[in-house]
């Protein structure tokens, strides 16, 4: 039983990056621009201007490269800081 548990714990560092990548990918593959969606929810009935969308993309960190977004996401997940609701 101890050897089985040790093998499972040894596999954990290999498994966690895969699980985090599978969790992160759908967020970026989902249709639509998250910045525009947030702005439309904040101001229903008013289409956001391109300047507002650009500012929101910067605020949400969507202007960074995908690897940088992933690194930020993993860091925040490890710190249990998944942003404001």
N, CA, C and O atoms as a MOPAC input file, in Angstrom:
PM7 MOZYME 1SCF
protein

 N      0.82300 1    -1.19100 1     0.00000 1
 C      0.00000 1     0.00000 1     0.00000 1
 C      0.86700 1     1.25500 1     0.00000 1
 O      0.54700 1     2.22900 1    -0.68100 1
 N      1.95600 1     1.23800 1     0.75600 1
 C      2.85000 1     2.38500 1     0.82800 1
 C      3.51800 1     2.67400 1    -0.50700 1
 O      3.69500 1     3.83600 1    -0.87400 1
 N      3.89300 1     1.61600 1    -1.24500 1
 C      4.51900 1     1.80700 1    -2.55300 1
 C      3.52100 1     2.39200 1    -3.53900 1
 O      3.87700 1     3.25100 1    -4.34600 1
 N      2.29800 1     1.94500 1    -3.48400 1
 C      1.24700 1     2.46900 1    -4.35900 1
 C      1.03300 1     3.95400 1    -4.10400 1
 O      0.96500 1     4.74800 1    -5.04200 1
 N      0.93100 1     4.31800 1    -2.85800 1
 C      0.74300 1     5.72100 1    -2.49100 1
 C      1.94000 1     6.56500 1    -2.90600 1
 O      1.76800 1     7.68600 1    -3.38500 1
 N      3.13800 1     6.04600 1    -2.73100 1
 C      4.34100 1     6.77300 1    -3.13500 1
 C      4.36100 1     6.99700 1    -4.64300 1
 O      4.73800 1     8.07600 1    -5.10100 1
 N      3.95400 1     5.97900 1    -5.43300 1
 C      3.90400 1     6.13500 1    -6.88800 1
 C      2.89300 1     7.19300 1    -7.29500 1
 O      3.15200 1     8.00600 1    -8.18200 1
 N      1.75400 1     7.17500 1    -6.64800 1
 C      0.71300 1     8.16600 1    -6.95700 1
 C      1.17800 1     9.57900 1    -6.60300 1
 O      0.94100 1    10.51200 1    -7.37100 1
 N      1.81800 1     9.74700 1    -5.48700 1
 C      2.32100 1    11.06700 1    -5.10200 1
 C      3.45200 1    11.52000 1    -6.01400 1
 O      3.60100 1    12.71500 1    -6.26600 1
 N      4.24900 1    10.58100 1    -6.51000 1
 C      5.33200 1    10.93100 1    -7.43300 1
 C      4.77300 1    11.40000 1    -8.77600 1
 O      5.40900 1    12.20500 1    -9.45800 1
 N      3.60600 1    10.91400 1    -9.16200 1
 C      2.98800 1    11.31700 1   -10.43000 1
 C      2.30200 1    12.67900 1   -10.34400 1
 O      2.01700 1    13.29500 1   -11.37100 1
 N      2.04100 1    13.14500 1    -9.14300 1
 C      1.30500 1    14.39100 1    -8.94700 1
 C      1.95300 1    15.59700 1    -9.62900 1
 O      1.23900 1    16.36300 1   -10.27600 1
 N      3.27000 1    15.80500 1    -9.51800 1
 C      3.86100 1    16.96600 1   -10.20700 1
 C      3.72700 1    16.89800 1   -11.72800 1
 O      3.74400 1    17.93600 1   -12.38900 1
 N      3.59600 1    15.72000 1   -12.28200 1
 C      3.39000 1    15.58900 1   -13.71500 1
 C      1.92900 1    15.80000 1   -14.09900 1
 O      1.63400 1    16.26400 1   -15.20100 1
 N      1.04300 1    15.47100 1   -13.21800 1
 C     -0.38200 1    15.54800 1   -13.49700 1
 C     -0.93400 1    16.96600 1   -13.34200 1
 O     -1.78400 1    17.37800 1   -14.13200 1
 N     -0.48200 1    17.70300 1   -12.36600 1
 C     -1.02700 1    19.03300 1   -12.10400 1
 C     -0.87400 1    20.01700 1   -13.26500 1
 O     -1.82100 1    20.74700 1   -13.55500 1
 N      0.28100 1    20.06800 1   -13.94400 1
 C      0.34700 1    20.97700 1   -15.10300 1
 C     -0.64600 1    20.59600 1   -16.20100 1
 O     -1.21400 1    21.47500 1   -16.85000 1
 N     -0.85500 1    19.33100 1   -16.40800 1
 C     -1.83200 1    18.90200 1   -17.41100 1
 C     -3.24600 1    19.29400 1   -17.03500 1
 O     -4.01500 1    19.76100 1   -17.87600 1
 N     -3.58300 1    19.10600 1   -15.78100 1
 C     -4.92200 1    19.49100 1   -15.31700 1
 C     -5.11100 1    21.00100 1   -15.42800 1
 O     -6.17500 1    21.46600 1   -15.83800 1
 N     -4.09600 1    21.76000 1   -15.06900 1
 C     -4.22900 1    23.22200 1   -15.14500 1
 C     -4.35000 1    23.68400 1   -16.59800 1
 O     -5.09700 1    24.61900 1   -16.88300 1
 N     -3.62700 1    23.04400 1   -17.52200 1
 C     -3.72900 1    23.41000 1   -18.93500 1
 C     -5.11100 1    23.07800 1   -19.48800 1
 O     -5.68100 1    23.85000 1   -20.25900 1
 N     -5.64300 1    21.93100 1   -19.09000 1
 C     -6.98200 1    21.55100 1   -19.54200 1
 C     -8.03700 1    22.48600 1   -18.95000 1
 O     -9.06900 1    22.72000 1   -19.57900 1
 N     -7.80300 1    23.01300 1   -17.77900 1
 C     -8.73000 1    23.96400 1   -17.16900 1
 C     -8.61600 1    25.34900 1   -17.79500 1
 O     -9.61800 1    26.05200 1   -17.92800 1
 N     -7.41700 1    25.74500 1   -18.17600 1
 C     -7.18000 1    27.08000 1   -18.72500 1
 C     -7.63100 1    27.17900 1   -20.18300 1
 O     -8.13400 1    28.22100 1   -20.60300 1
 N     -7.45800 1    26.12100 1   -20.94800 1
 C     -7.73800 1    26.16100 1   -22.38700 1
 C     -9.17600 1    26.56500 1   -22.72600 1
 O     -9.35800 1    27.42200 1   -23.59100 1
 N    -10.19300 1    26.00000 1   -22.09800 1
 C    -11.56000 1    26.39900 1   -22.46800 1
 C    -11.83900 1    27.87800 1   -22.23400 1
 O    -12.65800 1    28.47400 1   -22.93500 1
 N    -11.17500 1    28.46400 1   -21.27000 1
 C    -11.38000 1    29.89600 1   -21.02500 1
 C    -10.94200 1    30.73200 1   -22.22000 1
 O    -11.52800 1    31.77700 1   -22.50200 1
 N     -9.91200 1    30.27000 1   -22.91900 1
 C     -9.40800 1    31.02400 1   -24.06000 1
 C    -10.00500 1    30.57400 1   -25.38600 1
 O     -9.90600 1    31.29000 1   -26.38200 1
 N    -10.61700 1    29.41300 1   -25.41100 1
 C    -11.23300 1    28.91700 1   -26.63300 1
 C    -12.70600 1    29.28400 1   -26.73000 1
 O    -13.32300 1    29.09700 1   -27.77800 1
 N    -13.26800 1    29.79900 1   -25.66000 1
 C    -14.68300 1    30.16800 1   -25.65500 1
 C    -14.92000 1    31.31900 1   -26.64100 1
 O    -14.07400 1    32.20200 1   -26.78600 1
 N    -16.05800 1    31.30200 1   -27.30600 1
 C    -16.33700 1    32.37100 1   -28.26700 1
 C    -16.57900 1    33.71000 1   -27.57800 1
 O    -17.05000 1    33.76700 1   -26.44300 1
 N    -16.24800 1    34.77300 1   -28.28200 1
 C    -16.48200 1    36.11900 1   -27.77900 1
 C    -15.27000 1    36.69900 1   -27.07500 1
 O    -14.36000 1    35.98300 1   -26.65700 1
 N    -15.28800 1    38.00700 1   -26.95900 1
 C    -14.21500 1    38.74000 1   -26.28700 1
 C    -14.63600 1    38.96200 1   -24.83800 1
 O    -15.64400 1    39.62400 1   -24.59000 1
 N    -13.88700 1    38.42500 1   -23.87500 1
 C    -14.28000 1    38.58900 1   -22.46600 1
 C    -14.42200 1    40.05600 1   -22.05500 1
 O    -15.29500 1    40.38700 1   -21.25200 1
 N    -13.58600 1    40.92600 1   -22.58900 1
 C    -13.67100 1    42.34400 1   -22.23000 1
 C    -14.99800 1    42.93300 1   -22.69200 1
 O    -15.63300 1    43.69400 1   -21.96200 1
 N    -15.41100 1    42.58500 1   -23.89300 1
 C    -16.68000 1    43.09700 1   -24.41000 1
 C    -17.85400 1    42.51200 1   -23.63300 1
 O    -18.83600 1    43.20900 1   -23.38100 1
 N    -17.76300 1    41.25300 1   -23.25600 1
 C    -18.83400 1    40.61400 1   -22.49000 1
 C    -18.99200 1    41.30100 1   -21.13400 1
 O    -20.11200 1    41.57000 1   -20.69800 1
 N    -17.87100 1    41.58400 1   -20.46800 1
 C    -17.92600 1    42.26200 1   -19.16100 1
 C    -18.55500 1    43.63800 1   -19.30500 1
 O    -19.39700 1    44.02600 1   -18.49500 1
 N    -18.15000 1    44.37600 1   -20.33000 1
 C    -18.69500 1    45.72100 1   -20.52300 1
 C    -20.18200 1    45.68400 1   -20.85500 1
 O    -20.93600 1    46.54400 1   -20.40100 1
 N    -20.61200 1    44.70500 1   -21.63700 1
 C    -22.04200 1    44.59100 1   -21.95600 1
 C    -22.85800 1    44.22600 1   -20.71600 1
 O    -24.01100 1    44.64100 1   -20.59400 1
 N    -22.27700 1    43.45800 1   -19.80000 1
 C    -22.98500 1    43.11900 1   -18.56200 1
 C    -23.06100 1    44.32200 1   -17.62600 1
 O    -24.05000 1    44.49700 1   -16.91500 1
 N    -22.03400 1    45.13800 1   -17.62700 1
 C    -22.03200 1    46.31600 1   -16.75100 1
 C    -22.99500 1    47.39000 1   -17.23900 1
 O    -23.61500 1    48.08500 1   -16.43400 1
 N    -23.12200 1    47.52800 1   -18.55800 1
 C    -23.97300 1    48.55600 1   -19.15000 1
 C    -24.91900 1    47.91300 1   -20.16300 1
 O    -24.68600 1    48.00900 1   -21.36800 1
 N    -25.97200 1    47.26400 1   -19.69400 1
 C    -26.88000 1    46.59200 1   -20.62400 1
 C    -27.53700 1    47.58800 1   -21.57300 1
 O    -27.92200 1    48.68700 1   -21.17300 1
 N    -27.65500 1    47.19100 1   -22.82100 1
 C    -28.31000 1    48.03800 1   -23.81300 1
 C    -27.39000 1    49.04000 1   -24.48200 1
 O    -27.79500 1    49.69300 1   -25.44400 1
 N    -26.17100 1    49.17900 1   -24.00300 1
 C    -25.23000 1    50.11900 1   -24.59600 1
 C    -24.02600 1    49.35700 1   -25.12700 1
 O    -23.30200 1    48.72300 1   -24.35900 1
 N    -23.80700 1    49.41600 1   -26.43600 1
 C    -22.61300 1    48.73800 1   -26.96000 1
 C    -21.34800 1    49.48300 1   -26.52600 1
 O    -21.30100 1    50.71200 1   -26.59000 1
 N    -20.33200 1    48.75500 1   -26.08800 1
 C    -19.10300 1    49.42600 1   -25.64100 1
 C    -18.31700 1    49.98600 1   -26.82400 1
 O    -18.33400 1    49.43200 1   -27.92300 1
 N    -17.63800 1    51.08200 1   -26.57100 1
 C    -16.80100 1    51.68300 1   -27.61500 1
 C    -15.49600 1    50.89300 1   -27.71600 1
 O    -15.11100 1    50.19800 1   -26.77500 1
 N    -14.81400 1    51.00200 1   -28.86600 1
 C    -13.52200 1    50.31500 1   -29.00300 1
 C    -12.51100 1    50.74200 1   -27.94300 1
 O    -11.69200 1    49.92700 1   -27.51500 1
 N    -12.55100 1    51.99700 1   -27.51200 1
 C    -11.63500 1    52.46900 1   -26.47400 1
 C    -11.93700 1    51.79300 1   -25.13800 1
 O    -11.01900 1    51.42900 1   -24.40200 1
 N    -13.21500 1    51.62500 1   -24.82700 1
 C    -13.60000 1    50.95400 1   -23.58800 1
 C    -13.17000 1    49.49000 1   -23.60700 1
 O    -12.68600 1    48.96800 1   -22.60300 1
 N    -13.34900 1    48.82600 1   -24.75800 1
 C    -12.96200 1    47.42300 1   -24.88600 1
 C    -11.45600 1    47.28900 1   -24.72200 1
 O    -10.97800 1    46.37400 1   -24.05100 1
 N    -10.71400 1    48.19700 1   -25.33100 1
 C     -9.25400 1    48.16000 1   -25.23100 1
 C     -8.79900 1    48.36100 1   -23.78700 1
 O     -7.90600 1    47.66000 1   -23.31100 1
 N     -9.40900 1    49.31200 1   -23.09500 1
 C     -9.05700 1    49.56600 1   -21.69600 1
 C     -9.40400 1    48.36700 1   -20.81600 1
 O     -8.65300 1    48.03200 1   -19.90000 1
 N    -10.52900 1    47.72600 1   -21.08700 1
 C    -10.93100 1    46.56200 1   -20.29600 1
 C    -10.00400 1    45.37700 1   -20.56600 1
 O     -9.69700 1    44.61400 1   -19.65000 1
 N     -9.55500 1    45.21300 1   -21.81300 1
 C     -8.61900 1    44.13400 1   -22.13400 1
 C     -7.32200 1    44.31800 1   -21.34000 1
 O     -6.74500 1    43.34300 1   -20.85900 1
 N     -6.86700 1    45.55700 1   -21.20400 1
 C     -5.66400 1    45.83700 1   -20.42100 1
 C     -5.92400 1    45.55000 1   -18.94400 1
 O     -5.08800 1    44.95100 1   -18.26800 1
 N     -7.08800 1    45.97900 1   -18.44400 1
 C     -7.43400 1    45.76300 1   -17.02700 1
 C     -7.52200 1    44.27200 1   -16.69300 1
 O     -7.11800 1    43.85400 1   -15.60800 1
 N     -8.04700 1    43.47600 1   -17.61700 1
 C     -8.19600 1    42.04200 1   -17.39100 1
 C     -6.92700 1    41.25300 1   -17.70200 1
 O     -6.86000 1    40.05200 1   -17.43900 1
 N     -5.92900 1    41.92300 1   -18.25800 1
 C     -4.67600 1    41.24600 1   -18.58600 1
 C     -4.73200 1    40.47500 1   -19.88400 1
 O     -3.88100 1    39.61900 1   -20.12900 1
 N     -5.71700 1    40.75600 1   -20.72400 1
 C     -5.87900 1    40.04000 1   -21.98400 1
 C     -4.96500 1    40.58100 1   -23.07600 1
 O     -4.91900 1    40.02500 1   -24.17400 1
 N     -4.24800 1    41.64200 1   -22.79300 1
 C     -3.31300 1    42.20500 1   -23.77300 1
 C     -1.97400 1    41.46200 1   -23.75100 1
 O     -1.14500 1    41.65100 1   -24.64200 1
 N     -1.76500 1    40.63100 1   -22.75200 1
 C     -0.51800 1    39.86200 1   -22.63100 1
 C     -0.57900 1    38.63500 1   -23.53300 1
 O     -1.64700 1    38.24700 1   -24.00600 1
 N      0.57800 1    38.03800 1   -23.76200 1
 C      0.63000 1    36.82500 1   -24.58000 1
 C     -0.05100 1    35.67800 1   -23.83700 1
 O     -0.23600 1    35.73500 1   -22.62200 1
 N     -0.41600 1    34.64700 1   -24.57500 1
 C     -1.09300 1    33.50200 1   -23.96800 1
 C     -0.24000 1    32.81700 1   -22.89900 1
 O     -0.77200 1    32.45600 1   -21.84900 1
 N      1.07000 1    32.62200 1   -23.12700 1
 C      1.88400 1    32.03700 1   -22.04800 1
 C      1.93300 1    32.92700 1   -20.79900 1
 O      1.93600 1    32.42200 1   -19.67600 1
 N      1.96900 1    34.22900 1   -20.99100 1
 C      1.97900 1    35.14300 1   -19.84400 1
 C      0.64400 1    35.08600 1   -19.10100 1
 O      0.62000 1    35.12900 1   -17.87100 1
 N     -0.46700 1    34.99000 1   -19.83500 1
 C     -1.77200 1    34.86100 1   -19.20300 1
 C     -1.86400 1    33.55500 1   -18.40800 1
 O     -2.40800 1    33.52500 1   -17.30400 1
 N     -1.32300 1    32.47800 1   -18.98600 1
 C     -1.34200 1    31.18100 1   -18.31000 1
 C     -0.51300 1    31.23100 1   -17.02600 1
 O     -0.94100 1    30.72800 1   -15.98800 1
 N      0.66900 1    31.83600 1   -17.10000 1
 C      1.52400 1    31.94700 1   -15.91700 1
 C      0.83300 1    32.76000 1   -14.82400 1
 O      0.90100 1    32.40900 1   -13.64600 1
 N      0.17700 1    33.83400 1   -15.21500 1
 C     -0.54400 1    34.66400 1   -14.23800 1
 C     -1.70000 1    33.86400 1   -13.63600 1
 O     -1.94500 1    33.92500 1   -12.43200 1
 N     -2.40400 1    33.11600 1   -14.48200 1
 C     -3.53600 1    32.31400 1   -14.02400 1
 C     -3.08400 1    31.24600 1   -13.03400 1
 O     -3.72100 1    31.05400 1   -11.99900 1
 N     -1.98700 1    30.54800 1   -13.34300 1
 C     -1.46500 1    29.49700 1   -12.45100 1
 C     -1.02100 1    30.10400 1   -11.13200 1
 O     -1.31000 1    29.56000 1   -10.06700 1
 N     -0.32000 1    31.23100 1   -11.19800 1
 C      0.14000 1    31.89200 1    -9.97800 1
 C     -1.03400 1    32.27000 1    -9.09100 1
 O     -1.01500 1    32.02900 1    -7.88400 1
 N     -2.05700 1    32.86300 1    -9.69600 1
 C     -3.22600 1    33.26700 1    -8.91000 1
 C     -3.98400 1    32.05900 1    -8.37800 1
 O     -4.53500 1    32.11500 1    -7.27900 1
 N     -4.02100 1    30.96400 1    -9.14000 1
 C     -4.68300 1    29.74500 1    -8.66700 1
 C     -3.93500 1    29.16600 1    -7.47300 1
 O     -4.55800 1    28.71700 1    -6.51100 1
 N     -2.61100 1    29.17100 1    -7.52400 1
 C     -1.82300 1    28.65300 1    -6.40500 1
 C     -2.00600 1    29.50800 1    -5.15400 1
 O     -1.91400 1    29.00400 1    -4.03500 1
 N     -2.26200 1    30.78300 1    -5.34000 1
 C     -2.47800 1    31.68900 1    -4.21300 1
 C     -3.94600 1    31.75700 1    -3.79900 1
 O     -4.31600 1    32.50100 1    -2.89100 1
 N     -4.78100 1    30.96000 1    -4.48900 1
 C     -6.23100 1    30.94400 1    -4.24400 1
 C     -6.84200 1    32.31500 1    -4.44700 1
 O     -7.76900 1    32.69100 1    -3.72900 1
 N     -6.33600 1    33.07000 1    -5.41700 1
 C     -6.84900 1    34.40100 1    -5.75600 1
 C     -7.38600 1    34.32900 1    -7.17600 1
 O     -6.65700 1    34.58100 1    -8.13600 1
 N     -8.64800 1    33.98900 1    -7.30700 1
 C     -9.24000 1    33.84900 1    -8.63300 1
 C    -10.03400 1    35.09600 1    -9.02900 1
 O    -11.03700 1    34.98800 1    -9.73400 1
 N     -9.61100 1    36.24300 1    -8.59600 1
 C    -10.17000 1    37.53100 1    -8.96800 1
 C    -11.46300 1    37.81700 1    -8.21300 1
 O    -11.87800 1    37.06100 1    -7.33400 1
 N    -12.06200 1    38.89100 1    -8.57000 1
 C    -13.31000 1    39.26400 1    -7.91900 1
 C    -14.49100 1    38.62400 1    -8.66200 1
 O    -14.41500 1    38.35400 1    -9.86100 1
 N    -15.55000 1    38.39600 1    -7.94500 1
 C    -16.70500 1    37.75200 1    -8.57100 1
 C    -17.66100 1    38.80200 1    -9.12400 1
 O    -18.69800 1    38.45600 1    -9.69000 1

